[in-house]
Structures are given as C-alpha cells and as structure tokens.
Coordinates of C-alpha atoms in Angstrom, one line a residue:
X1070 CA -33.1 -14.3 -13.3
X1071 CA -34.2 -11.3 -11.3
X1072 CA -34.6 -13.2 -8.1
X1073 CA -30.9 -14.2 -8.5
X1074 CA -29.8 -10.8 -9.3
X1075 CA -31.5 -9.6 -6.3
X1076 CA -29.9 -12.3 -3.9
X1077 CA -26.5 -11.5 -5.4
X1078 CA -26.8 -7.7 -4.9
X1079 CA -28.3 -8.4 -1.4
X1080 CA -25.4 -10.7 -0.8
X1081 CA -22.8 -8.0 -1.5
X1082 CA -24.6 -5.2 0.5
X1083 CA -24.9 -7.7 3.4
X1084 CA -20.9 -8.2 3.2
X1085 CA -20.4 -4.5 2.8
X1086 CA -22.7 -3.7 5.8
X1087 CA -21.0 -6.2 8.1
X1088 CA -17.4 -5.3 7.1
X1089 CA -14.6 -4.6 9.3
X1090 CA -14.8 -0.8 9.8
X1091 CA -12.0 1.3 7.8
X1092 CA -11.4 -2.0 5.8
X1093 CA -11.4 -2.3 1.9
X1094 CA -10.6 -5.7 0.9
X1095 CA -10.8 -6.5 -2.7
X1096 CA -10.5 -10.1 -4.1
X1097 CA -9.1 -9.9 -7.6
X1098 CA -10.7 -12.2 -10.0
X1099 CA -13.3 -13.2 -7.9
X1100 CA -17.1 -12.9 -9.0
X1101 CA -18.6 -12.5 -5.6
X1102 CA -18.0 -11.6 -2.1
X1103 CA -17.2 -13.6 0.6
X1104 CA -15.8 -14.0 4.3
X1105 CA -12.3 -15.5 4.5
X1106 CA -12.6 -18.1 7.2
X1107 CA -9.0 -18.2 8.1
X1108 CA -9.1 -14.1 8.8
X1109 CA -12.8 -13.6 9.4
X1110 CA -12.0 -10.4 6.9
X1111 CA -14.9 -9.8 4.4
X1112 CA -13.8 -9.4 1.0
X1113 CA -15.7 -8.1 -2.3
X1114 CA -15.1 -8.8 -5.7
X1115 CA -13.3 -6.5 -7.8
X1116 CA -15.6 -6.3 -10.6
X1117 CA -16.9 -2.9 -9.5
X1118 CA -13.2 -1.4 -9.4
X1119 CA -11.8 -2.2 -12.8
X1120 CA -13.2 -2.7 -16.6
X1121 CA -10.0 -4.5 -18.1
X1122 CA -8.4 -7.6 -17.4
X1123 CA -9.4 -11.4 -17.2
X1124 CA -10.1 -13.5 -14.1
X1125 CA -8.1 -16.6 -13.4
X1126 CA -7.7 -19.2 -10.7
X1127 CA -4.6 -20.6 -9.3
X1128 CA -3.9 -24.3 -10.1
X1129 CA -5.3 -26.9 -8.3
X1130 CA -2.0 -28.0 -6.8
X1131 CA -1.8 -24.6 -5.3
X1132 CA -5.3 -24.5 -4.3
X1133 CA -4.9 -27.0 -2.1
X1134 CA -1.7 -25.3 -0.4
X1135 CA -3.8 -22.2 0.4
X1136 CA -7.0 -24.2 1.3
X1137 CA -7.8 -22.0 4.2
X1138 CA -6.9 -18.6 2.4
X1139 CA -9.7 -18.1 -0.2
X1140 CA -8.5 -14.4 -1.0
X1141 CA -5.5 -16.2 -2.7
X1142 CA -7.4 -18.4 -5.0
X1143 CA -8.1 -16.1 -7.6
X1144 CA -6.5 -13.3 -9.5
X1145 CA -6.9 -11.0 -12.6
X1146 CA -4.4 -10.7 -15.2
X1147 CA -3.6 -8.0 -18.2
X1148 CA -2.4 -9.4 -21.3
X1149 CA -3.6 -6.3 -23.0
X1150 CA -2.6 -2.6 -22.5
X1151 CA 0.3 -0.8 -21.3
X1152 CA -1.2 0.3 -18.0
X1153 CA -4.5 -0.9 -16.3
X1154 CA -5.7 0.4 -13.4
X1155 CA -8.1 -0.1 -10.3
X1156 CA -10.1 2.9 -9.2
X1157 CA -11.0 2.8 -5.5
X1158 CA -13.1 5.3 -3.6
X1159 CA -11.6 6.6 -0.4
X1160 CA -11.9 9.5 1.9
X1161 CA -9.4 12.3 0.9
X1162 CA -6.8 13.2 3.2
X1163 CA -7.3 10.0 5.5
X1164 CA -4.3 7.9 5.9
X1165 CA -4.3 4.3 4.6
X1166 CA -2.2 1.3 4.8
X1167 CA -2.4 -0.2 1.4
X1168 CA -1.6 -3.6 0.3
X1169 CA -1.3 -5.6 -2.6
X1170 CA -0.9 -9.2 -2.7
X1171 CA 0.6 -11.4 -6.0
X1172 CA 0.4 -15.3 -6.1
X1173 CA 1.0 -16.8 -9.5
X1174 CA 0.1 -20.4 -8.5
X1175 CA 0.9 -21.3 -12.4
X1176 CA -2.5 -19.9 -13.1
X1177 CA -2.0 -19.9 -16.8
X1178 CA -0.3 -23.2 -16.7
X1179 CA 3.1 -21.7 -18.3
X1180 CA 5.6 -21.7 -15.2
X1181 CA 6.6 -18.2 -16.3
X1182 CA 7.1 -15.7 -13.5
X1183 CA 6.5 -12.2 -14.7
X1184 CA 8.1 -9.0 -13.6
X1185 CA 6.0 -5.7 -13.8
X1186 CA 5.6 -2.2 -12.4
X1187 CA 3.3 -1.3 -9.6
X1188 CA 2.3 2.4 -9.6
X1189 CA 0.0 4.3 -7.0
X1190 CA -1.8 6.9 -9.0
X1191 CA 0.9 8.5 -11.3
X1192 CA 3.8 7.6 -9.1
X1193 CA 6.0 4.6 -9.4
X1194 CA 5.5 2.2 -6.0
X1195 CA 7.7 -0.9 -6.7
X1196 CA 9.2 -3.5 -9.3
X1197 CA 7.1 -6.5 -8.8
X1198 CA 9.3 -9.6 -9.3
X1199 CA 7.7 -12.9 -8.8
X1200 CA 10.3 -15.2 -7.2
X1201 CA 8.2 -18.3 -6.7
X1202 CA 4.9 -19.5 -8.3
X1203 CA 4.0 -20.9 -4.7
X1204 CA 4.7 -18.2 -2.5
X1205 CA 2.4 -15.1 -1.9
X1206 CA 4.2 -11.9 -2.4
X1207 CA 3.1 -8.3 -0.6
X1208 CA 3.6 -4.7 -1.2
X1209 CA 2.6 -2.2 1.5
X1210 CA 2.5 1.4 1.3
X1211 CA 1.1 4.2 3.7
X1212 CA -0.6 6.9 1.7
X1213 CA -2.6 9.8 2.3
X1214 CA -4.7 10.6 -0.9
X1215 CA -5.1 14.0 -2.4
X1216 CA -8.0 12.9 -4.3
X1217 CA -11.4 11.0 -3.1
X1218 CA -10.1 8.0 -4.7
X1219 CA -7.0 6.0 -5.4
X1220 CA -5.8 4.3 -8.4
X1221 CA -3.6 1.0 -8.2
X1222 CA -1.9 0.8 -11.9
X1223 CA -0.2 -2.4 -13.0
X1224 CA 2.3 -1.5 -16.1
X1225 CA 3.4 -4.1 -18.5
X1226 CA 7.3 -4.0 -18.9
X1227 CA 7.6 -6.8 -21.4
X1228 CA 8.4 -9.4 -18.9
X1229 CA 5.5 -11.5 -18.8
X1230 CA 1.9 -10.5 -18.1
X1231 CA 1.1 -8.7 -15.1
X1232 CA -1.4 -10.0 -12.5
X1233 CA -2.7 -9.3 -9.0
X1234 CA -4.4 -11.3 -6.3
X1235 CA -5.8 -8.8 -3.7
X1236 CA -6.0 -5.1 -2.7
X1237 CA -6.6 -4.0 0.7
X1238 CA -6.6 -0.6 2.1
X1239 CA -6.7 -0.2 6.1
X1240 CA -7.8 3.3 7.7
X1241 CA -5.1 4.4 10.1
X1242 CA -4.9 7.2 12.5
X1243 CA -4.2 10.4 11.0
X1244 CA -1.7 11.1 13.9
X1245 CA 0.6 7.9 13.3
X1246 CA 3.3 7.5 10.7
X1247 CA 3.6 11.2 10.2
X1248 CA 5.9 12.2 7.6
X1249 CA 6.7 15.9 6.0
X1250 CA 6.3 14.5 2.5
X1251 CA 5.8 11.4 0.3
X1252 CA 4.4 7.9 1.2
X1253 CA 6.1 5.2 3.1
X1254 CA 6.9 1.8 1.5
X1255 CA 6.9 -1.2 4.0
X1256 CA 10.8 -2.0 3.4
X1257 CA 12.0 -5.7 3.1
X1258 CA 9.3 -7.2 5.3
X1259 CA 10.9 -5.4 8.2
X1260 CA 7.7 -5.2 10.5
X1261 CA 9.2 -7.4 13.2
X1262 CA 7.6 -9.1 16.3
X1263 CA 10.6 -9.4 18.2
X1264 CA 10.7 -12.6 20.3
X1265 CA 7.9 -13.9 19.0
X1266 CA 8.0 -17.5 17.3
X1267 CA 5.3 -16.9 14.7
X1268 CA 3.7 -14.2 12.6
X1269 CA 0.4 -12.3 13.0
X1270 CA -2.2 -10.0 11.3
X1271 CA -5.8 -9.4 11.9
X1272 CA -7.6 -9.7 14.2
X1273 CA -4.4 -9.7 16.8
X1274 CA -3.5 -6.3 15.0
X1275 CA -6.8 -4.1 14.5
X1276 CA -5.0 -2.5 11.6
X1277 CA -4.1 -5.9 9.9
X1278 CA -0.6 -4.9 9.7
X1279 CA 1.6 -8.2 8.8
X1280 CA 3.9 -8.7 11.9
X1281 CA 6.8 -11.1 11.0
X1282 CA 8.7 -13.5 13.7
X1283 CA 12.4 -14.2 14.4
X1284 CA 13.5 -15.2 11.1
X1285 CA 15.5 -13.3 8.7
X1286 CA 15.4 -10.7 8.0
X1287 CA 13.8 -10.0 11.5
X1288 CA 16.7 -11.1 13.3
X1289 CA 19.2 -8.5 11.7
X1290 CA 22.0 -11.2 11.9
X1291 CA 22.2 -10.9 15.7
X1292 CA 21.9 -13.3 18.5
X1293 CA 19.0 -12.4 20.7
X1294 CA 17.3 -13.7 24.2
X1295 CA 13.6 -14.2 23.4
X1296 CA 11.3 -12.9 26.4
X1297 CA 7.6 -13.4 26.9
X1298 CA 4.6 -12.8 29.2
X1299 CA 1.0 -13.1 29.2
X1300 CA -0.6 -9.6 28.6
X1301 CA -4.2 -9.2 27.7
X1302 CA -5.6 -6.2 25.5
X1303 CA -7.2 -4.9 28.6
X1304 CA -4.3 -4.5 30.7
X1305 CA -2.0 -2.9 28.0
X1306 CA -2.1 0.8 27.9
X1307 CA -1.8 1.7 24.0
X1308 CA -0.8 4.4 21.8
X1309 CA -2.6 5.5 18.6
X1310 CA -0.3 2.9 17.0
X1311 CA -2.3 0.2 18.5
X1312 CA 0.1 -2.7 18.2
X1313 CA -1.9 -4.9 20.4
X1314 CA -1.4 -7.3 23.3
X1315 CA -0.1 -10.2 21.2
X1316 CA 2.5 -8.2 19.4
X1317 CA 3.6 -6.4 23.1
X1318 CA 3.7 -9.7 25.0
X1319 CA 7.0 -10.5 23.6
X1320 CA 10.4 -8.9 23.6
X1321 CA 14.4 -9.4 22.8
X1322 CA 17.3 -8.7 25.0
X1323 CA 21.0 -9.0 24.2
X1324 CA 22.4 -12.6 24.9
X1325 CA 25.0 -11.1 26.8
X1326 CA 23.5 -8.9 29.5
X1327 CA 26.3 -6.2 29.5
X1328 CA 26.2 -5.9 25.6
X1329 CA 24.3 -3.4 23.6
X1330 CA 21.1 -4.3 21.6
X1331 CA 22.1 -3.6 18.0
X1332 CA 19.6 -3.3 15.2
X1333 CA 21.5 -2.3 11.7
X1334 CA 21.3 -2.8 8.1
X1335 CA 22.5 -1.6 5.0
X1336 CA 20.2 0.2 2.3
X1337 CA 20.5 -0.8 -1.2
X1338 CA 20.8 2.8 -1.9
X1339 CA 22.4 5.3 0.6
X1340 CA 20.4 8.1 -0.4
X1341 CA 17.2 6.3 0.4
X1342 CA 15.3 8.0 3.5
X1343 CA 13.9 5.8 6.1
X1344 CA 11.4 6.1 8.9
X1345 CA 11.7 3.7 11.9
X1346 CA 9.2 3.3 14.7
X1347 CA 10.5 1.0 17.8
X1348 CA 7.7 -0.3 20.2
X1349 CA 8.6 -0.6 24.0
X1350 CA 6.9 -2.2 27.1
X1351 CA 8.3 -3.8 30.3
X1352 CA 6.7 -7.0 30.0
X1353 CA 7.5 -8.3 33.5
X1354 CA 6.9 -6.6 37.1
X1355 CA 10.6 -5.5 38.4
X1356 CA 11.3 -6.0 42.2
X1357 CA 12.5 -3.2 44.0
X1358 CA 16.0 -3.6 43.4
X1359 CA 15.8 -4.0 39.7
X1360 CA 16.0 -1.1 37.1
X1361 CA 16.1 -1.0 33.4
X1362 CA 17.8 1.9 31.8
X1363 CA 19.3 2.3 28.5
X1364 CA 20.1 4.9 25.9
X1365 CA 19.3 4.5 22.5
X1366 CA 22.0 5.6 19.9
X1367 CA 21.5 6.4 16.1
X1368 CA 24.8 5.8 14.4
X1369 CA 26.5 6.8 17.4
X1370 CA 24.6 10.0 18.2
X1371 CA 22.2 10.0 21.1
X1372 CA 18.9 9.6 20.4
X1373 CA 17.0 9.1 23.7
X1374 CA 18.8 9.2 27.0
X1375 CA 18.0 7.1 30.1
X1376 CA 14.9 5.2 28.9
X1377 CA 12.8 3.1 30.9
X1378 CA 10.2 0.8 29.4
X1379 CA 7.0 1.3 31.7
X1380 CA 5.0 -1.8 32.8
X1381 CA 2.1 -2.8 30.4
X1382 CA 2.5 0.6 28.9
X1383 CA 3.2 0.7 25.0
X1384 CA 5.7 3.6 24.1
X1385 CA 6.4 4.4 20.6
X1386 CA 9.9 5.9 19.8
X1387 CA 11.2 7.1 16.4
X1388 CA 13.4 9.7 15.1
X1389 CA 11.6 13.1 14.2
X1390 CA 13.0 13.3 10.7
X1391 CA 13.9 10.6 8.1
X1392 CA 17.2 8.9 8.1
X1393 CA 19.7 7.6 5.6
X1394 CA 23.1 6.4 5.2
X1395 CA 25.5 3.6 3.9
X1396 CA 24.7 1.9 7.1
X1397 CA 22.1 2.5 9.6
X1398 CA 22.5 1.5 13.1
X1399 CA 20.5 1.6 16.4
X1400 CA 22.4 0.8 19.6
X1401 CA 20.2 0.4 22.8
X1402 CA 22.9 0.6 25.4
X1403 CA 22.5 -0.2 29.0
X1404 CA 23.4 2.5 31.6
X1405 CA 26.0 2.1 34.5
X1406 CA 23.3 2.2 36.9
X1407 CA 20.8 -0.3 35.2
X1408 CA 20.5 -3.7 36.8
X1409 CA 18.9 -5.3 33.5
X1410 CA 19.7 -5.1 29.9
X1411 CA 17.7 -3.2 27.2
X1412 CA 14.7 -4.8 25.4
X1413 CA 12.5 -4.0 22.5
X1414 CA 9.2 -5.6 21.6
X1415 CA 8.7 -4.6 18.0
X1416 CA 9.9 -2.4 15.1
X1417 CA 8.9 -1.4 11.7
X1418 CA 11.0 0.0 9.0
X1419 CA 9.6 2.4 6.3
X1420 CA 11.4 3.9 3.0
X1421 CA 10.1 6.9 1.7
X1422 CA 8.6 7.2 -1.6
X1423 CA 8.9 10.6 -3.1
X1424 CA 5.5 11.5 -5.1
X1425 CA 7.1 13.5 -7.9
X1426 CA 4.3 13.2 -10.3
X1427 CA 1.0 15.3 -9.2
X1428 CA -2.1 13.9 -10.4
X1429 CA -3.9 15.7 -13.4
X1430 CA -6.4 18.7 -12.6
X1431 CA -9.3 16.9 -11.2
X1432 CA -11.9 19.0 -13.4
X1433 CA -9.9 17.7 -16.6
X1434 CA -10.1 14.1 -15.2
X1435 CA -13.8 14.3 -14.7
X1436 CA -14.3 16.1 -18.2
X1437 CA -11.9 13.7 -20.2
X1438 CA -13.7 10.6 -18.2
X1439 CA -17.2 11.8 -19.2
X1440 CA -16.0 12.1 -23.1
X1441 CA -14.6 8.7 -22.8
X1442 CA -18.0 7.2 -21.3
X1443 CA -20.1 9.3 -23.8
X1444 CA -18.1 8.0 -27.0
X1445 CA -17.3 4.6 -25.6
X1446 CA -13.8 5.3 -26.4
X1447 CA -11.7 1.9 -26.8
X1448 CA -8.2 3.5 -26.7
X1449 CA -5.8 2.5 -24.1
X1450 CA -6.9 5.2 -21.6
X1451 CA -6.1 3.8 -18.2
X1452 CA -4.8 5.6 -14.9
X1453 CA -4.0 9.2 -14.9
X1454 CA -4.9 11.0 -18.4
X1455 CA -1.5 13.1 -18.2
X1456 CA 0.7 11.5 -15.6
X1457 CA 3.4 10.0 -15.5
X1458 CA 4.3 11.7 -19.1
X1459 CA 5.5 8.1 -20.2
X1460 CA 1.9 7.0 -20.1
X1461 CA 0.0 9.8 -21.4
X1462 CA -3.3 8.9 -22.9
X1463 CA -3.1 8.5 -26.8
X1464 CA -4.7 11.6 -28.5
X1465 CA -3.8 14.0 -25.7
X1466 CA -1.2 16.6 -25.1
X1467 CA -0.8 18.2 -21.5
X1468 CA 1.3 20.9 -19.8
X1469 CA 3.6 20.2 -16.9
X1470 CA 4.7 23.0 -14.8
X1471 CA 6.8 21.9 -11.9
X1472 CA 4.5 20.7 -9.0
X1473 CA 1.3 22.2 -10.5
X1474 CA -1.5 19.7 -11.8
X1475 CA -0.9 18.7 -15.2
X1476 CA -3.6 20.3 -17.5
X1477 CA -5.1 19.1 -20.9
X1478 CA -4.2 21.1 -23.6
X1479 CA -5.1 19.0 -26.8
X1480 CA -7.6 16.3 -27.6
X1481 CA -7.3 14.3 -30.9
X1482 CA -10.3 12.0 -31.3
X1483 CA -10.0 12.0 -35.2
X1484 CA -11.0 8.7 -37.1
X1485 CA -12.4 7.1 -33.8
X1486 CA -15.6 6.1 -35.0
X1487 CA -17.5 8.7 -33.0
X1488 CA -21.2 9.5 -33.5
X1489 CA -24.0 11.8 -32.4
X1490 CA -23.6 15.5 -31.2
X1491 CA -20.2 17.0 -29.6
X1492 CA -20.2 16.0 -25.9
X1493 CA -20.8 19.1 -23.9
X1494 CA -18.1 17.8 -21.3
X1495 CA -15.5 19.1 -23.7
X1496 CA -16.5 22.4 -22.4
X1497 CA -14.7 21.6 -19.2
X1498 CA -11.6 21.0 -20.5
X1499 CA -10.8 24.8 -19.9
X1500 CA -7.3 25.0 -21.1
X1501 CA -8.0 23.3 -24.1
X1502 CA -5.9 24.8 -27.1
X1503 CA -6.4 22.2 -29.8
X1504 CA -9.4 20.1 -30.7
X1505 CA -9.5 17.5 -33.6
X1506 CA -12.9 15.5 -34.1
X1507 CA -12.4 15.0 -37.8
X1508 CA -13.3 11.9 -39.7
X1509 CA -16.0 10.9 -37.4
X1510 CA -19.8 10.6 -37.7
X1511 CA -20.8 13.5 -35.6
X1512 CA -23.8 15.4 -36.3
X1513 CA -25.7 18.4 -35.4
X1514 CA -24.2 22.1 -35.6
X1515 CA -21.0 23.3 -33.9
X1516 CA -22.0 24.2 -30.1
X1517 CA -21.7 27.6 -28.9
X1518 CA -19.9 26.4 -25.6
X1519 CA -16.9 25.7 -28.0
X1520 CA -16.5 29.5 -28.3
X1521 CA -16.4 29.8 -24.6
X1522 CA -13.0 27.8 -24.3
X1523 CA -10.7 31.1 -24.1
X1524 CA -7.4 29.3 -25.0
X1525 CA -8.9 27.2 -28.2
X1526 CA -6.8 27.9 -31.2
X1527 CA -7.3 25.0 -33.5
X1528 CA -10.6 23.3 -34.3

C-alpha cells in the first residue's frame, strides 16, 4: 500500500516537474496525471483543486471519437450545491489565458444537455449552454488575478447538472493584451488564422491559443484569396504576442485586387466593448517595382495610414481603446501608389468583461476558511464568502461599500453540531458585529480574544 502511494505521488511530481513552463493543465474527473499524446501537454488530476462533485466518463461511443485526446475522456459533475468552485494557486498580478472545456458525451446516459453559469471569482464569466453532446465547447478569458489564487465556479441554474471537462491556465507576457480595466473574453471563437485550411494550438502556438481556420465565423462572410509561404520560427521576427511561424505563414487578400479587405461583425449588444488584435507580415519577397501600402480604417475613421507589412517581421496592430457600436467594421484599403492589395495574417477579437464584484477582504477569507476547516462545516460554503451577494455563504452577513472589498460582519453557526473550543480564527474577523454559536457542543471558557473584536455588539 505504502509503495503504491509512493509511486503515485512520485508520478505526479514527475509530471509537474516536466510540465510546460507557465502551464497549469487540469483534467477534471481524472484520478491521475498523464501526458496527452496528441498535444504532448502534461495534465494533472483535479483532486487537489476541489472537494465537491463526482467524477464521470464520457460514453464509450464518444470516447472512441476522441481516442487521441485523453483530456476529453473524463469530467466532474455537480448535482449538489448551488455553486461549486475550483481553487487554483497562481501568481498575483500575472496575466493568464484561462480556458475551460466542456464535453457532455452523454456521461450520465440521460441525453439531457444542461445549461449553467460560469464565474471567475465573484464575477460572471459566461452562460454555458451545451449545444451538442458530441462536440467540445470552450470558454476563454484573459485575466489578471488580484489574489494569489483564482476560483473557477460553476453555478446551478436549474437547467440540468453543471459539469466541466478541463481547466487550463497559460501564462502570457504582461505587456500583451493591455486593457485599463476588466478581463477579456474570447468572442465567438474569433481567433482566426487567416488563409489557413486547418486549426492550430500548442506546440504551434507557445501560449496554446486555439487558432481557427477559414470556415465560419472566421471568414466574416467575405470572399478572400488565401496566400501561403514557408516561414520558419528562426526566420520570423516576433513581438511579445508570439503568434508563431505556422500562424504567420498564411494570409488573405481581397478576391478583387482593387477592393478593400473588410472585416466586420454586428455585436449582440451594441454597448459591448471590444479589443481587436491584428497581425501582419509580408510573406513573400517583393520585387523592386512592387509595393504593398494600405490604410486601416475603423468604422470609416482612419486608424493607421500607409501601413506596409515587413518581410518576415510580425507586426501587431490594435486600437488603443475599446471599441463598440451597432456594427464594427475594419477596412484595409489599398493606397493609390500601391501595386499590391492589402493582406492580413491573423486576427483576435475579445469582449471586455467588467469585473464589478470585488473579492472579499483576504483576511476575512483566510479566517472563515480556517473556521470552516476547524469545525468541518458542512454547509454550502463554496467560492467567495460574500461576493456576489446572490451567493452569500449561509450564516454570514457582509458589508458592501462600492468598489471596496466586502467585509464579514456577522457569523451565525448556531445548531451546527460544533464541538471543542471556540476557534481562535474568529478573532481575525476584525469587522465582526454579531456572533451566534448557540445550540452547539462547545466547551471551555469564553476566550479573551473575543473582547478584542472592537465592533462586536451581539454574542
């Protein structure tokens, strides 16, 4: 028994030791770690990241469909509790691409496609609507954590049982995808490798971004002429966005050489704010009498004048501020002096998620977590204790003052089957006004530390 335990722990340590730098790859519902053969990415079990839910496996029929993608074979479902959360340790203030994966695969034999909410910390990320039992769905967000951990929460909306297949964190360069506020949600799978006839991720992209090929929605309803060339990673001069030679070796130009190259879409909500990143390189060596110059227009206003992609040098262009509107239209327009039409190699579109709910004050989180552990509290205490207010932990009251951290002001653990002494962690709830520990089996004297709680009025 001890030997098998030692071997299992050693296997996990070896997987973590050889993991890709900056990657956290969690296989939900899996009992052990492994290297996915199709991606050569090392995955770990989710056992150390969550204490709730039940492991499951997709049906044997779906398993055979995804026989080379082991990270899609298992999942964790949550039939109990309103909100169930993973807690993943990260580096505070670092920038991460976070991806959640969902493959129903008729794991429960019910053929019932669920719908549920996805939160990042206390803030709404997305409504997950499973469209097809055989297709994997993804949600991606670029996020800078304010704490040294991130909580990914699934919320039961009474439309079927929430589940999750995989969670992936990819560390990005902090100088990329800069926004003044909020997080960035990948919009409608619009991370497009233009001119390509297939999709890519790691190892072609060192950040493991998913790049989609020429099909809807990445053709934006336009007719383009695909271009391609052979570019090696060594010969491509890249920016911090690190698109990679595979992505930058293809491009599109207008089918009509004299026409503009247009990229447009109509947002579902015209007040939504977007950040758009466009990637350019000249993939062919131009002759002395050839020039490629074009202007980039945004909703008929000039964004960049006389732009000329450089040979095998990756340029990243993006508006400095978020954009919105009933329709968003980029138009790449050939100048009069240009002998060649405009080209573009790739584009990413993100929607801003405004993080309106601040996380509970860290000292209060640490204190209430210690209390939960000390007494083995069995209540539905998952995620942030105070935020959002709709999912406030049972037995707590909190104060909410604008953008300030919520604070715990009341703790009611009456009739909770507590035993032993009053836990000293309660003294760390420094804004506590009301404490109710009645109808339990606590013993010993009332501790002196309670008198140090300056705001305590009712005991």
